[in-house]
């Protein structure tokens, strides 16, 4: 295929059988998030560029280097969303959702776009499932969100992930910490990477988020934010931990967890795989108590997270436990004439909600049985001369070879049989 006809670098197709794992994960998320009162929200993939610049922050990697920004034909600067929270907050304020009873809880799924260096677990179009809860500042809601994530991850078979939590303080206590951190960094500033030296002036906390090994090493005994929290922030964080303990949710404290977006306040968290490496974060989130106001809304504290779908799908695929079941039925007609009866049966059974396949072409019974087996069908129905004469179909359960007959028009029992109900 010609290079310029291929999908652009960092953009990938999702094709069967992998799509089944995607669907499975999305279905389970929808189901479990609903148990916690989260409703789906659908926001556009394009926003005015300002929506992201003002919320994520001008001096972040996302805004500085990663956004797909373009002018539309009328000269407006638009951006393909690099993340979901800013759009959800924009939607929340624009639609006056804050007038609904608190907490207002929403979730979304969909593609995000970042111009990053593509590699395993890192794409330029990637999908997130995210959730946001507005209008409650009590730490209980932070705990509830972590509990929901825990339920969801163990439901899809991912029990052994690491949950790290931190509090990055508020406008009252963060400036004090910032100063202490700057004082610490200043003495060894030459030892840090170029990005970190720049971050030192603009946002020193981000030095703690740097993935360069020498920077991690150099900042290993930097002062930690949790020693600088004000009374409110530290009470909030303490209560959160109590709730998590009571819910029996395992977590680790990581005072270096500062996140790469400017809007966070207070609680931050990340869920990572135990495999080392920089692509090991599957979920990230935290509080952003001031963001709604920045969009012109009322004071509405909020907390949320985003799950990286590709990384989750990889983890679930590696375990090899989620398998798409095959069709309930593979129908074999031994000649073209019997197909007229066959397609009627097929239509009825599909209409009753069952996945049914049929052999095409004029191949032998043997080769059609092979096809049925390869498709992973639960049952085959066979219609041949004897069956038509006797007005019945022959069925065979492929797993154990059990056979029997049903009248050609007994769709109800056919459906029961295929669904593995007693007939
Ligand atoms: P990372 O540290 O891996 O760059 P991040 O802090 O930039 O992640 P967030 O913006 O918080 O990530 O997004 C939440 C989740 O979305 C991440 O934990 C990750 O699973 C996923 N994610 C982020 N960027 C990408 C990408 N380029 N490709 C695939 N998944 C991604
Ligand atoms: Mg990133």
PDB file of C-alpha atoms and ligand atoms in Angstrom, residues 66 114 116 122 211, ligand 2:
ATOM      1  CA  UNK A  66       0.900  18.100  21.861  1.00  0.00           C
ATOM      2  CA  UNK A 114      -2.143  14.399  21.222  1.00  0.00           C
ATOM      3  CA  UNK A 116       3.219  12.651  20.937  1.00  0.00           C
ATOM      4  CA  UNK A 122       1.136   5.819  23.335  1.00  0.00           C
ATOM      5  CA  UNK A 211      10.499  10.860  33.657  1.00  0.00           C
TER       6      UNK A 211
HETATM    7 MG1  LIG B   2       1.338  12.461  28.764  1.00  0.00          MG
END
